[in-house]
PDB file of N, CA and C in Angstrom:
ATOM      1  N   ASP A 971       2.938  18.590  14.729  1.00 50.00           N
ATOM      2  CA  ASP A 971       2.782  17.467  14.673  1.00 50.00           C
ATOM      3  C   ASP A 971       3.921  16.851  14.086  1.00 50.00           C
ATOM      4  N   SER A 972       4.638  15.382  15.195  1.00 52.00           N
ATOM      5  CA  SER A 972       5.578  14.493  14.489  1.00 52.00           C
ATOM      6  C   SER A 972       5.341  14.055  13.200  1.00 52.00           C
ATOM      7  N   ILE A 973       6.478  13.613  12.518  1.00 55.00           N
ATOM      8  CA  ILE A 973       6.341  13.386  11.411  1.00 55.00           C
ATOM      9  C   ILE A 973       7.314  11.616  11.375  1.00 55.00           C
ATOM     10  N   GLY A 974       6.474  10.727  10.931  1.00 64.00           N
ATOM     11  CA  GLY A 974       7.423   9.224  11.404  1.00 64.00           C
ATOM     12  C   GLY A 974       8.131   9.156  10.277  1.00 64.00           C
ATOM     13  N   GLY A 975       8.361   8.034   9.904  1.00 70.00           N
ATOM     14  CA  GLY A 975       9.286   7.473   8.956  1.00 70.00           C
ATOM     15  C   GLY A 975       9.024   7.650   7.256  1.00 70.00           C
ATOM     16  N   VAL A 976       9.800   7.396   6.378  1.00 75.00           N
ATOM     17  CA  VAL A 976       9.952   7.362   5.239  1.00 75.00           C
ATOM     18  C   VAL A 976       8.257   6.943   4.576  1.00 75.00           C
ATOM     19  N   ASP A 977       8.020   5.410   5.464  1.00 83.00           N
ATOM     20  CA  ASP A 977       6.860   5.169   4.780  1.00 83.00           C
ATOM     21  C   ASP A 977       5.255   6.287   5.341  1.00 83.00           C
ATOM     22  N   ASP A 978       5.769   6.484   6.605  1.00 81.00           N
ATOM     23  CA  ASP A 978       4.691   7.726   6.984  1.00 81.00           C
ATOM     24  C   ASP A 978       4.661   9.124   5.848  1.00 81.00           C
ATOM     25  N   VAL A 979       5.372   8.936   5.636  1.00 78.00           N
ATOM     26  CA  VAL A 979       5.436  10.800   4.939  1.00 78.00           C
ATOM     27  C   VAL A 979       5.144  10.024   3.297  1.00 78.00           C
ATOM     28  N   LYS A 980       5.137   8.736   2.932  1.00 87.00           N
ATOM     29  CA  LYS A 980       4.614   8.665   1.562  1.00 87.00           C
ATOM     30  C   LYS A 980       3.184   8.416   1.922  1.00 87.00           C
ATOM     31  N   ARG A 981       3.099   7.478   3.096  1.00 88.00           N
ATOM     32  CA  ARG A 981       1.382   7.801   3.341  1.00 88.00           C
ATOM     33  C   ARG A 981       0.809   9.241   3.304  1.00 88.00           C
ATOM     34  N   HIS A 982       1.284  10.117   3.855  1.00 84.00           N
ATOM     35  CA  HIS A 982       0.876  11.464   4.017  1.00 84.00           C
ATOM     36  C   HIS A 982       0.654  12.150   2.502  1.00 84.00           C
ATOM     37  N   ILE A 983       1.356  12.111   1.240  1.00 88.00           N
ATOM     38  CA  ILE A 983       1.949  12.872   0.705  1.00 88.00           C
ATOM     39  C   ILE A 983       0.471  12.324  -0.671  1.00 88.00           C
ATOM     40  N   ILE A 984       0.487  10.663  -0.632  1.00 93.00           N
ATOM     41  CA  ILE A 984      -0.433  10.086  -1.178  1.00 93.00           C
ATOM     42  C   ILE A 984      -1.907  10.954  -0.815  1.00 93.00           C
ATOM     43  N   THR A 985      -2.173  10.627   0.442  1.00 91.00           N
ATOM     44  CA  THR A 985      -3.620  11.279   0.973  1.00 91.00           C
ATOM     45  C   THR A 985      -3.824  12.675   0.290  1.00 91.00           C
ATOM     46  N   LEU A 986      -2.795  13.292   0.637  1.00 91.00           N
ATOM     47  CA  LEU A 986      -2.641  14.964   0.370  1.00 91.00           C
ATOM     48  C   LEU A 986      -3.009  14.554  -0.995  1.00 91.00           C
ATOM     49  N   ARG A 987      -2.286  14.379  -2.085  1.00 94.00           N
ATOM     50  CA  ARG A 987      -2.361  14.404  -3.462  1.00 94.00           C
ATOM     51  C   ARG A 987      -4.083  13.991  -3.968  1.00 94.00           C
ATOM     52  N   HIS A 988      -4.551  12.813  -3.348  1.00 95.00           N
ATOM     53  CA  HIS A 988      -5.725  12.687  -3.702  1.00 95.00           C
ATOM     54  C   HIS A 988      -6.608  13.733  -3.331  1.00 95.00           C
ATOM     55  N   ALA A 989      -6.529  14.383  -2.521  1.00 96.00           N
ATOM     56  CA  ALA A 989      -7.459  15.630  -1.558  1.00 96.00           C
ATOM     57  C   ALA A 989      -7.516  16.559  -2.535  1.00 96.00           C
ATOM     58  N   PHE A 990      -5.973  16.946  -3.134  1.00 96.00           N
ATOM     59  CA  PHE A 990      -5.770  18.644  -3.756  1.00 96.00           C
ATOM     60  C   PHE A 990      -4.681  18.046  -4.649  1.00 96.00           C
ATOM     61  N   PRO A 991      -5.427  17.836  -5.741  1.00 96.00           N
ATOM     62  CA  PRO A 991      -4.341  17.018  -7.378  1.00 96.00           C
ATOM     63  C   PRO A 991      -3.758  18.307  -7.587  1.00 96.00           C
ATOM     64  N   ASP A 992      -4.128  19.423  -7.484  1.00 97.00           N
ATOM     65  CA  ASP A 992      -3.312  20.343  -7.978  1.00 97.00           C
ATOM     66  C   ASP A 992      -2.679  21.234  -6.969  1.00 97.00           C
ATOM     67  N   LEU A 993      -2.184  20.282  -5.617  1.00 96.00           N
ATOM     68  CA  LEU A 993      -1.316  21.338  -4.676  1.00 96.00           C
ATOM     69  C   LEU A 993      -0.121  21.663  -5.273  1.00 96.00           C
ATOM     70  N   GLN A 994      -0.026  22.958  -4.880  1.00 97.00           N
ATOM     71  CA  GLN A 994       1.329  23.350  -5.138  1.00 97.00           C
ATOM     72  C   GLN A 994       2.263  23.885  -3.830  1.00 97.00           C
ATOM     73  N   PHE A 995       3.249  24.030  -3.488  1.00 95.00           N
ATOM     74  CA  PHE A 995       4.316  24.256  -2.490  1.00 95.00           C
ATOM     75  C   PHE A 995       5.268  25.446  -2.955  1.00 95.00           C
ATOM     76  N   GLU A 996       5.168  26.738  -2.347  1.00 97.00           N
ATOM     77  CA  GLU A 996       5.927  27.645  -2.504  1.00 97.00           C
ATOM     78  C   GLU A 996       6.766  27.716  -1.304  1.00 97.00           C
ATOM     79  N   ILE A 997       8.054  27.658  -1.442  1.00 97.00           N
ATOM     80  CA  ILE A 997       9.036  27.613  -0.424  1.00 97.00           C
ATOM     81  C   ILE A 997       9.720  29.700   0.137  1.00 97.00           C
ATOM     82  N   HIS A 998       9.268  29.839   1.180  1.00 98.00           N
ATOM     83  CA  HIS A 998       9.474  31.438   1.332  1.00 98.00           C
ATOM     84  C   HIS A 998      11.290  31.548   2.033  1.00 98.00           C
ATOM     85  N   ASP A 999      11.492  30.215   2.891  1.00 98.00           N
ATOM     86  CA  ASP A 999      12.464  30.274   3.410  1.00 98.00           C
ATOM     87  C   ASP A 999      12.934  28.950   3.875  1.00 98.00           C
ATOM     88  N   GLU A1000      14.614  28.712   3.680  1.00 97.00           N
ATOM     89  CA  GLU A1000      15.167  27.245   3.997  1.00 97.00           C
ATOM     90  C   GLU A1000      16.206  27.434   4.906  1.00 97.00           C
ATOM     91  N   ILE A1001      16.439  27.054   6.029  1.00 97.00           N
ATOM     92  CA  ILE A1001      18.039  26.944   6.969  1.00 97.00           C
ATOM     93  C   ILE A1001      18.214  26.064   6.732  1.00 97.00           C
ATOM     94  N   ALA A1002      19.463  25.756   6.717  1.00 96.00           N
ATOM     95  CA  ALA A1002      20.242  23.916   6.873  1.00 96.00           C
ATOM     96  C   ALA A1002      21.749  24.597   7.606  1.00 96.00           C
ATOM     97  N   ASP A1003      21.755  23.305   8.626  1.00 95.00           N
ATOM     98  CA  ASP A1003      23.020  23.177   8.774  1.00 95.00           C
ATOM     99  C   ASP A1003      23.393  21.874   8.900  1.00 95.00           C
ATOM    100  N   GLU A1004      24.428  21.339   9.616  1.00 94.00           N
ATOM    101  CA  GLU A1004      24.874  19.800   9.866  1.00 94.00           C
ATOM    102  C   GLU A1004      23.711  19.293  10.833  1.00 94.00           C
ATOM    103  N   SER A1005      22.873  19.825  11.253  1.00 96.00           N
ATOM    104  CA  SER A1005      22.192  18.964  12.570  1.00 96.00           C
ATOM    105  C   SER A1005      20.685  19.929  12.274  1.00 96.00           C
ATOM    106  N   ASN A1006      20.295  20.467  11.350  1.00 97.00           N
ATOM    107  CA  ASN A1006      18.579  20.800  11.051  1.00 97.00           C
ATOM    108  C   ASN A1006      18.574  21.742   9.717  1.00 97.00           C
ATOM    109  N   ILE A1007      17.301  21.107   9.471  1.00 96.00           N
ATOM    110  CA  ILE A1007      16.653  21.863   8.213  1.00 96.00           C
ATOM    111  C   ILE A1007      15.413  22.436   8.287  1.00 96.00           C
ATOM    112  N   VAL A1008      15.449  23.851   8.186  1.00 98.00           N
ATOM    113  CA  VAL A1008      13.972  24.709   9.095  1.00 98.00           C
ATOM    114  C   VAL A1008      13.316  25.109   7.699  1.00 98.00           C
ATOM    115  N   MET A1009      12.180  24.821   6.810  1.00 97.00           N
ATOM    116  CA  MET A1009      11.496  25.128   5.926  1.00 97.00           C
ATOM    117  C   MET A1009      10.201  26.472   6.277  1.00 97.00           C
ATOM    118  N   ARG A1010      10.070  27.278   5.705  1.00 98.00           N
ATOM    119  CA  ARG A1010       9.008  28.171   5.765  1.00 98.00           C
ATOM    120  C   ARG A1010       8.133  27.985   4.264  1.00 98.00           C
ATOM    121  N   TRP A1011       7.175  27.822   4.556  1.00 98.00           N
ATOM    122  CA  TRP A1011       6.067  27.480   3.266  1.00 98.00           C
ATOM    123  C   TRP A1011       4.711  27.920   3.279  1.00 98.00           C
ATOM    124  N   THR A1012       4.184  28.281   1.771  1.00 98.00           N
ATOM    125  CA  THR A1012       2.240  28.182   1.344  1.00 98.00           C
ATOM    126  C   THR A1012       2.291  26.999   0.804  1.00 98.00           C
ATOM    127  N   VAL A1013       1.230  26.390   0.626  1.00 97.00           N
ATOM    128  CA  VAL A1013       0.670  25.644   0.030  1.00 97.00           C
ATOM    129  C   VAL A1013      -0.561  25.874  -0.167  1.00 97.00           C
ATOM    130  N   ARG A1014      -0.747  25.485  -1.698  1.00 97.00           N
ATOM    131  CA  ARG A1014      -2.235  26.005  -2.405  1.00 97.00           C
ATOM    132  C   ARG A1014      -2.719  24.688  -2.928  1.00 97.00           C
ATOM    133  N   GLY A1015      -4.127  24.886  -3.303  1.00 97.00           N
ATOM    134  CA  GLY A1015      -4.786  24.010  -3.631  1.00 97.00           C
ATOM    135  C   GLY A1015      -6.431  23.562  -4.023  1.00 97.00           C
ATOM    136  N   THR A1016      -6.926  22.882  -4.379  1.00 98.00           N
ATOM    137  CA  THR A1016      -8.020  22.985  -4.670  1.00 98.00           C
ATOM    138  C   THR A1016      -8.875  21.666  -3.704  1.00 98.00           C
ATOM    139  N   HIS A1017      -9.697  21.509  -2.701  1.00 97.00           N
ATOM    140  CA  HIS A1017     -10.126  20.264  -2.348  1.00 97.00           C
ATOM    141  C   HIS A1017     -11.320  19.697  -3.231  1.00 97.00           C
ATOM    142  N   THR A1018     -10.923  18.563  -3.766  1.00 97.00           N
ATOM    143  CA  THR A1018     -11.135  17.839  -4.899  1.00 97.00           C
ATOM    144  C   THR A1018     -11.540  16.260  -4.452  1.00 97.00           C
ATOM    145  N   GLY A1019     -10.855  15.924  -3.232  1.00 96.00           N
ATOM    146  CA  GLY A1019     -11.186  14.643  -2.895  1.00 96.00           C
ATOM    147  C   GLY A1019     -11.597  14.556  -1.509  1.00 96.00           C
ATOM    148  N   ASP A1020     -11.871  12.966  -1.022  1.00 94.00           N
ATOM    149  CA  ASP A1020     -11.562  12.764   0.419  1.00 94.00           C
ATOM    150  C   ASP A1020     -10.500  13.636   1.583  1.00 94.00           C
ATOM    151  N   TYR A1021     -10.635  14.324   2.010  1.00 90.00           N
ATOM    152  CA  TYR A1021      -9.509  14.625   2.907  1.00 90.00           C
ATOM    153  C   TYR A1021      -9.898  13.851   4.544  1.00 90.00           C
ATOM    154  N   PHE A1022      -9.341  12.667   5.130  1.00 87.00           N
ATOM    155  CA  PHE A1022      -9.090  12.273   6.403  1.00 87.00           C
ATOM    156  C   PHE A1022     -11.159  12.201   6.753  1.00 87.00           C
ATOM    157  N   GLY A1023     -11.544  12.074   5.460  1.00 91.00           N
ATOM    158  CA  GLY A1023     -13.320  11.461   6.146  1.00 91.00           C
ATOM    159  C   GLY A1023     -14.269  13.051   5.361  1.00 91.00           C
ATOM    160  N   ILE A1024     -13.137  14.051   5.211  1.00 92.00           N
ATOM    161  CA  ILE A1024     -13.880  15.009   4.857  1.00 92.00           C
ATOM    162  C   ILE A1024     -14.585  15.259   3.157  1.00 92.00           C
ATOM    163  N   PRO A1025     -15.605  15.178   2.640  1.00 95.00           N
ATOM    164  CA  PRO A1025     -16.044  14.883   1.309  1.00 95.00           C
ATOM    165  C   PRO A1025     -15.377  16.311   1.148  1.00 95.00           C
ATOM    166  N   ALA A1026     -15.090  16.170  -0.477  1.00 96.00           N
ATOM    167  CA  ALA A1026     -14.695  17.262  -1.547  1.00 96.00           C
ATOM    168  C   ALA A1026     -15.702  18.554  -1.577  1.00 96.00           C
ATOM    169  N   THR A1027     -15.073  19.588  -0.942  1.00 97.00           N
ATOM    170  CA  THR A1027     -15.614  20.723  -1.030  1.00 97.00           C
ATOM    171  C   THR A1027     -15.848  21.432  -2.614  1.00 97.00           C
ATOM    172  N   GLY A1028     -14.494  21.470  -3.256  1.00 97.00           N
ATOM    173  CA  GLY A1028     -14.518  22.269  -4.349  1.00 97.00           C
ATOM    174  C   GLY A1028     -13.956  23.238  -4.528  1.00 97.00           C
ATOM    175  N   LYS A1029     -13.304  23.882  -3.000  1.00 97.00           N
ATOM    176  CA  LYS A1029     -12.938  25.100  -2.867  1.00 97.00           C
ATOM    177  C   LYS A1029     -11.156  25.162  -2.865  1.00 97.00           C
ATOM    178  N   PRO A1030     -11.002  26.642  -2.888  1.00 98.00           N
ATOM    179  CA  PRO A1030      -9.204  26.863  -3.151  1.00 98.00           C
ATOM    180  C   PRO A1030      -8.823  27.224  -1.971  1.00 98.00           C
ATOM    181  N   PHE A1031      -7.683  26.883  -1.834  1.00 97.00           N
ATOM    182  CA  PHE A1031      -6.980  27.512  -0.045  1.00 97.00           C
ATOM    183  C   PHE A1031      -5.504  27.612  -0.413  1.00 97.00           C
ATOM    184  N   ALA A1032      -5.492  28.158   0.274  1.00 98.00           N
ATOM    185  CA  ALA A1032      -3.603  28.672   0.451  1.00 98.00           C
ATOM    186  C   ALA A1032      -3.655  29.221   2.208  1.00 98.00           C
ATOM    187  N   VAL A1033      -2.622  27.748   2.900  1.00 97.00           N
ATOM    188  CA  VAL A1033      -2.431  28.188   4.197  1.00 97.00           C
ATOM    189  C   VAL A1033      -0.645  28.204   3.892  1.00 97.00           C
ATOM    190  N   THR A1034      -0.468  28.741   4.908  1.00 98.00           N
ATOM    191  CA  THR A1034       1.131  28.692   5.787  1.00 98.00           C
ATOM    192  C   THR A1034       1.679  27.465   6.951  1.00 98.00           C
ATOM    193  N   GLY A1035       3.362  27.368   6.576  1.00 97.00           N
ATOM    194  CA  GLY A1035       3.013  26.338   7.493  1.00 97.00           C
ATOM    195  C   GLY A1035       4.982  26.562   7.729  1.00 97.00           C
ATOM    196  N   MET A1036       5.225  25.502   8.426  1.00 97.00           N
ATOM    197  CA  MET A1036       6.608  25.343   8.830  1.00 97.00           C
ATOM    198  C   MET A1036       7.042  23.954   9.327  1.00 97.00           C
ATOM    199  N   ASN A1037       8.428  23.389   8.256  1.00 94.00           N
ATOM    200  CA  ASN A1037       8.684  22.106   9.095  1.00 94.00           C
ATOM    201  C   ASN A1037      10.348  22.554   9.340  1.00 94.00           C
ATOM    202  N   HIS A1038      10.797  21.070  10.112  1.00 95.00           N
ATOM    203  CA  HIS A1038      11.954  21.278  10.896  1.00 95.00           C
ATOM    204  C   HIS A1038      12.282  20.233  11.209  1.00 95.00           C
ATOM    205  N   TRP A1039      13.268  19.450  10.746  1.00 92.00           N
ATOM    206  CA  TRP A1039      13.838  18.119  10.059  1.00 92.00           C
ATOM    207  C   TRP A1039      15.281  17.958  11.081  1.00 92.00           C
ATOM    208  N   ARG A1040      15.605  17.132  12.016  1.00 94.00           N
ATOM    209  CA  ARG A1040      16.663  17.184  12.804  1.00 94.00           C
ATOM    210  C   ARG A1040      17.230  16.357  11.945  1.00 94.00           C
ATOM    211  N   VAL A1041      18.845  16.285  11.885  1.00 93.00           N
ATOM    212  CA  VAL A1041      19.795  15.523  11.146  1.00 93.00           C
ATOM    213  C   VAL A1041      21.564  14.956  11.745  1.00 93.00           C
ATOM    214  N   ALA A1042      20.825  13.960  11.547  1.00 93.00           N
ATOM    215  CA  ALA A1042      22.140  13.200  11.938  1.00 93.00           C
ATOM    216  C   ALA A1042      22.852  12.136  10.672  1.00 93.00           C
ATOM    217  N   ASN A1043      24.405  12.407  10.411  1.00 91.00           N
ATOM    218  CA  ASN A1043      24.776  11.434   9.630  1.00 91.00           C
ATOM    219  C   ASN A1043      24.097  11.664   8.197  1.00 91.00           C
ATOM    220  N   GLY A1044      23.725  12.837   8.168  1.00 88.00           N
ATOM    221  CA  GLY A1044      23.334  13.315   6.930  1.00 88.00           C
ATOM    222  C   GLY A1044      22.019  12.849   6.116  1.00 88.00           C
ATOM    223  N   ARG A1045      21.064  12.438   7.191  1.00 86.00           N
ATOM    224  CA  ARG A1045      19.984  12.137   7.083  1.00 86.00           C
ATOM    225  C   ARG A1045      19.116  12.665   8.086  1.00 86.00           C
ATOM    226  N   ALA A1046      17.773  13.399   7.585  1.00 85.00           N
ATOM    227  CA  ALA A1046      16.873  13.542   8.601  1.00 85.00           C
ATOM    228  C   ALA A1046      16.268  12.226   9.478  1.00 85.00           C
ATOM    229  N   VAL A1047      16.568  12.765  10.500  1.00 86.00           N
ATOM    230  CA  VAL A1047      16.049  11.514  11.556  1.00 86.00           C
ATOM    231  C   VAL A1047      14.711  11.380  12.185  1.00 86.00           C
ATOM    232  N   GLU A1048      14.322  12.639  12.177  1.00 87.00           N
ATOM    233  CA  GLU A1048      12.945  13.452  12.979  1.00 87.00           C
ATOM    234  C   GLU A1048      12.967  14.575  12.419  1.00 87.00           C
ATOM    235  N   GLY A1049      11.224  14.933  12.476  1.00 87.00           N
ATOM    236  CA  GLY A1049      10.903  15.760  12.090  1.00 87.00           C
ATOM    237  C   GLY A1049       9.677  16.182  12.558  1.00 87.00           C
ATOM    238  N   TRP A1050       9.277  17.790  12.731  1.00 90.00           N
ATOM    239  CA  TRP A1050       7.723  18.014  12.979  1.00 90.00           C
ATOM    240  C   TRP A1050       7.451  19.073  12.162  1.00 90.00           C
ATOM    241  N   ALA A1051       6.438  19.477  12.165  1.00 90.00           N
ATOM    242  CA  ALA A1051       5.486  20.570  11.307  1.00 90.00           C
ATOM    243  C   ALA A1051       4.083  21.093  11.946  1.00 90.00           C
ATOM    244  N   SER A1052       4.264  22.160  11.392  1.00 96.00           N
ATOM    245  CA  SER A1052       3.317  23.486  12.054  1.00 96.00           C
ATOM    246  C   SER A1052       2.875  24.109  11.009  1.00 96.00           C
ATOM    247  N   ARG A1053       1.590  23.698  10.844  1.00 95.00           N
ATOM    248  CA  ARG A1053       0.920  24.422   9.797  1.00 95.00           C
ATOM    249  C   ARG A1053      -0.942  25.229  10.295  1.00 95.00           C
ATOM    250  N   ASP A1054      -1.359  25.968   9.163  1.00 97.00           N
ATOM    251  CA  ASP A1054      -2.224  26.568  10.091  1.00 97.00           C
ATOM    252  C   ASP A1054      -3.562  26.135   9.537  1.00 97.00           C
ATOM    253  N   ASP A1055      -4.015  24.849  10.092  1.00 94.00           N
ATOM    254  CA  ASP A1055      -5.121  23.970  10.092  1.00 94.00           C
ATOM    255  C   ASP A1055      -6.203  24.432  10.169  1.00 94.00           C
ATOM    256  N   LEU A1056      -6.782  25.271  11.049  1.00 96.00           N
ATOM    257  CA  LEU A1056      -7.730  26.517  11.060  1.00 96.00           C
ATOM    258  C   LEU A1056      -7.729  27.409  10.367  1.00 96.00           C
ATOM    259  N   GLY A1057      -6.867  27.885   9.557  1.00 96.00           N
ATOM    260  CA  GLY A1057      -7.363  28.478   8.172  1.00 96.00           C
ATOM    261  C   GLY A1057      -7.976  27.797   7.116  1.00 96.00           C
ATOM    262  N   LEU A1058      -7.251  26.536   6.896  1.00 95.00           N
ATOM    263  CA  LEU A1058      -7.378  25.558   5.941  1.00 95.00           C
ATOM    264  C   LEU A1058      -9.249  25.108   5.917  1.00 95.00           C
ATOM    265  N   MET A1059      -9.401  24.780   7.123  1.00 95.00           N
ATOM    266  CA  MET A1059     -10.772  24.526   7.931  1.00 95.00           C
ATOM    267  C   MET A1059     -11.907  25.624   7.110  1.00 95.00           C
ATOM    268  N   ARG A1060     -11.611  26.902   7.422  1.00 97.00           N
ATOM    269  CA  ARG A1060     -12.353  27.838   7.271  1.00 97.00           C
ATOM    270  C   ARG A1060     -12.456  28.464   5.968  1.00 97.00           C
ATOM    271  N   GLN A1061     -11.628  27.774   4.945  1.00 97.00           N
ATOM    272  CA  GLN A1061     -11.252  28.029   3.890  1.00 97.00           C
ATOM    273  C   GLN A1061     -12.338  27.241   3.016  1.00 97.00           C
ATOM    274  N   LEU A1062     -12.047  25.920   3.277  1.00 96.00           N
ATOM    275  CA  LEU A1062     -12.865  25.043   3.200  1.00 96.00           C
ATOM    276  C   LEU A1062     -14.499  25.188   3.301  1.00 96.00           C
ATOM    277  N   GLY A1063     -14.644  26.069   4.044  1.00 95.00           N
ATOM    278  CA  GLY A1063     -16.386  26.040   4.191  1.00 95.00           C
ATOM    279  C   GLY A1063     -16.241  25.138   5.469  1.00 95.00           C
ATOM    280  N   LEU A1064     -15.752  24.678   5.986  1.00 94.00           N
ATOM    281  CA  LEU A1064     -16.091  23.698   7.207  1.00 94.00           C
ATOM    282  C   LEU A1064     -16.494  24.121   8.904  1.00 94.00           C
ATOM    283  N   ILE A1065     -15.361  25.389   9.231  1.00 92.00           N
ATOM    284  CA  ILE A1065     -15.465  26.436  10.175  1.00 92.00           C
ATOM    285  C   ILE A1065     -15.742  27.646   9.976  1.00 92.00           C
ATOM    286  N   PRO A1066     -16.778  28.410  10.384  1.00 88.00           N
ATOM    287  CA  PRO A1066     -17.155  29.687  10.118  1.00 88.00           C
ATOM    288  C   PRO A1066     -16.075  30.392  10.772  1.00 88.00           C
ATOM    289  N   GLY A1067     -15.599  31.506   9.321  1.00 76.00           N
ATOM    290  CA  GLY A1067     -14.878  32.240   9.674  1.00 76.00           C
ATOM    291  C   GLY A1067     -15.088  33.347  10.890  1.00 76.00           C
TER     292      GLY A1067
END
């Protein structure tokens, strides 16, 4: 996924916190230089609120993902995310395992 500007990131975080109020990220690796930041992580939580039209299931989940940001002049100017959405949907019981 491509990540937009600051306002898009804020909206995304608000959406996540509404759907998964106990959300916790564990960062496994972070690599950075003057032009890139790359992070590998696991996120855990419980689905207790609407998530993009999916009603709360009450189920816990843990999925992994990675983010990559391109940096220019000391600021992240472009970013991408890759995460296990299929694993999330399976753990929430929305797709058969």
